[in-house]
mmCIF file of C-alpha atoms in Angstrom:
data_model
loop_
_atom_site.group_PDB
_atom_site.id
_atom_site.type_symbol
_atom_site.label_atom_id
_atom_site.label_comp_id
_atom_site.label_asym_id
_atom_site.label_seq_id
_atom_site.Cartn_x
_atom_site.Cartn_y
_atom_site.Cartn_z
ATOM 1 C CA UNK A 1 -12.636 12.183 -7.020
ATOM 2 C CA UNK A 2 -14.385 14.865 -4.669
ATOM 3 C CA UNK A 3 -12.046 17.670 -3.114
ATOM 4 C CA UNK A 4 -12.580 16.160 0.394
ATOM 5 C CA UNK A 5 -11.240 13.364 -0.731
ATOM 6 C CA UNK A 6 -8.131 14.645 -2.073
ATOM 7 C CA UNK A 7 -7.617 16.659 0.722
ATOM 8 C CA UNK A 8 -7.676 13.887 2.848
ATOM 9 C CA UNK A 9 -5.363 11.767 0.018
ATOM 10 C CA UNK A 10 -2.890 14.475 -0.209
ATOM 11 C CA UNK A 11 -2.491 15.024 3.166
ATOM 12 C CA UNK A 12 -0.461 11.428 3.660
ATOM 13 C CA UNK A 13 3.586 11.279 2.983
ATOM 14 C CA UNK A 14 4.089 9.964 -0.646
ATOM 15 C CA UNK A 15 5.293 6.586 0.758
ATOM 16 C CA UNK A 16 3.584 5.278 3.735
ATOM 17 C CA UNK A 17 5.080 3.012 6.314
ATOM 18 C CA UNK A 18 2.833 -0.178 6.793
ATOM 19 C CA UNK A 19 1.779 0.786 9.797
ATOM 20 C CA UNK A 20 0.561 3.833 8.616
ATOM 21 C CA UNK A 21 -1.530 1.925 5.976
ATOM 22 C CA UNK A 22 -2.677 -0.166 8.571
ATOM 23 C CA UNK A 23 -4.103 3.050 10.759
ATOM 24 C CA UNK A 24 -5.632 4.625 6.993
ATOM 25 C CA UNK A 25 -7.319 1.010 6.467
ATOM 26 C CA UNK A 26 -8.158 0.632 9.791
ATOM 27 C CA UNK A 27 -6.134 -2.752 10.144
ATOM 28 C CA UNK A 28 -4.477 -4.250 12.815
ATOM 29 C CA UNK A 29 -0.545 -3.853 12.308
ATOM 30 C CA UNK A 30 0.090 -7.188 12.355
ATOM 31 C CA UNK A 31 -2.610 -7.857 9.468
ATOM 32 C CA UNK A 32 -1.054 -5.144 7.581
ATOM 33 C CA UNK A 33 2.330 -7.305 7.452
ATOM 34 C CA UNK A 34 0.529 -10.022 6.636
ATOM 35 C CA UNK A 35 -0.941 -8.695 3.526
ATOM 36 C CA UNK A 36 2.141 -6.907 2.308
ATOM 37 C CA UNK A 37 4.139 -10.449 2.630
ATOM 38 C CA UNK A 38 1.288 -12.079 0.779
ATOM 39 C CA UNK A 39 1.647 -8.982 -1.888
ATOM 40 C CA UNK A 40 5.548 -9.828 -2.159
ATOM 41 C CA UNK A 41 5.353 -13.535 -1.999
ATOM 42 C CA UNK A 42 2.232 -13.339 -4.681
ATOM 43 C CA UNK A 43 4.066 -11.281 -7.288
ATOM 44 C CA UNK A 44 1.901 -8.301 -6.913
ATOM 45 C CA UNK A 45 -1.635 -10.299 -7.729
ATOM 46 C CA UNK A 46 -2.735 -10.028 -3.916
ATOM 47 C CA UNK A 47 -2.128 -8.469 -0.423
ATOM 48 C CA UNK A 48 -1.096 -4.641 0.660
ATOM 49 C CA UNK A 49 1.087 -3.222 -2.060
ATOM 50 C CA UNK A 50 4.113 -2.445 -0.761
ATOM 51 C CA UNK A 51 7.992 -1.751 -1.898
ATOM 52 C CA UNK A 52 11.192 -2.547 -0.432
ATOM 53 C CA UNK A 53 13.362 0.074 0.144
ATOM 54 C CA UNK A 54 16.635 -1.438 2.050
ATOM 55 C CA UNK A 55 15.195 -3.214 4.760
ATOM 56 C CA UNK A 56 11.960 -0.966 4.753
ATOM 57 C CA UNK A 57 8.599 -1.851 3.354
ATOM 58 C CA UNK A 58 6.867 1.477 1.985
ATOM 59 C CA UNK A 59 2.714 1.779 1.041
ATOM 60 C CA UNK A 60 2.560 4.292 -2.166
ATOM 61 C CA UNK A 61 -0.127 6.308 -1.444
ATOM 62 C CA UNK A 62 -0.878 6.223 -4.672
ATOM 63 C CA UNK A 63 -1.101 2.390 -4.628
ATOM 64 C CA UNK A 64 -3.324 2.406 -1.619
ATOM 65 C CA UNK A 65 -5.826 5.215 -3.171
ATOM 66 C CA UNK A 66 -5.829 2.735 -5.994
ATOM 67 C CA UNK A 67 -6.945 -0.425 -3.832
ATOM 68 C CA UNK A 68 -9.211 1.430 -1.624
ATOM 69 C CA UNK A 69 -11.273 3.124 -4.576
ATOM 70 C CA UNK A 70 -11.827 0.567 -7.189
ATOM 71 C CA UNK A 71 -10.112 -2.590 -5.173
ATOM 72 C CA UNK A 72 -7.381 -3.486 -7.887
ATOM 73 C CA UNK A 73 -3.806 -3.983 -6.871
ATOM 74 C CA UNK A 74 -1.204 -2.280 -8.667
ATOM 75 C CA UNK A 75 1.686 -4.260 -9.791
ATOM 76 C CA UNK A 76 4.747 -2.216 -8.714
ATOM 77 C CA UNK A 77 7.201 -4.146 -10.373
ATOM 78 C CA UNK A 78 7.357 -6.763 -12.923
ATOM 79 C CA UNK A 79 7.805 -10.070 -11.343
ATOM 80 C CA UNK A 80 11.113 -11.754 -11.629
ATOM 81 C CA UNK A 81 10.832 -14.753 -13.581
ATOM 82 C CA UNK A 82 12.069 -18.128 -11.179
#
C-alpha cells in the first residue's frame, strides 16, 4: 500500500458511521443503508460491512480498506446458525 494511501486510510475514525462510508465510497446515504442491511440480512457474503453497536451501525475502516482494495467482504462475525 503506497504512503498516500495510508495517509488518507489512517486519517478516518477506526469505526465509521454509514454515512461516512457512504461520503468515502462516494454513495448516496440511502444506498449505503441499503447495502449494510443486505450485508446483515446476507450473513456477511454481500453488501457494506457493517456492525451493530446498540442501535448503531459502524463501517470498520479496516473492513472498508478491505472491500475497496481487493473487493472481498470481510465476515465480521460468524453467522448464527437459524
Amino acid at each position: 500500500m503506497s504512503e498516500s494511501m495510508d495517509g488518507e486510510w489512517g486519517g478516518l475514525p477506526m469505526m465509521l458511521k454509514v454515512e461516512e462510508a457512504a461520503a468515502v465510497l462516494r454513495i448516496a446515504r440511502s444506498t449505503a443503508y441499503e447495502l449494510a442491511g443486505a450485508y446483515l440480512e446476507s450473513g456477511g457474503t454481500a453488501g457494506l460491512p457493517v456492525l451493530r453497536v446498540g442501535s448503531c451501525l459502524r463501517v470498520p475502516r479496516f473492513a472498508l480498506l478491505q472491500l475497496v482494495t481487493t473487493g472481498e467482504l470481510v465476515v465480521l462475525r460468524a453467522p448464527v446458525p437459524a
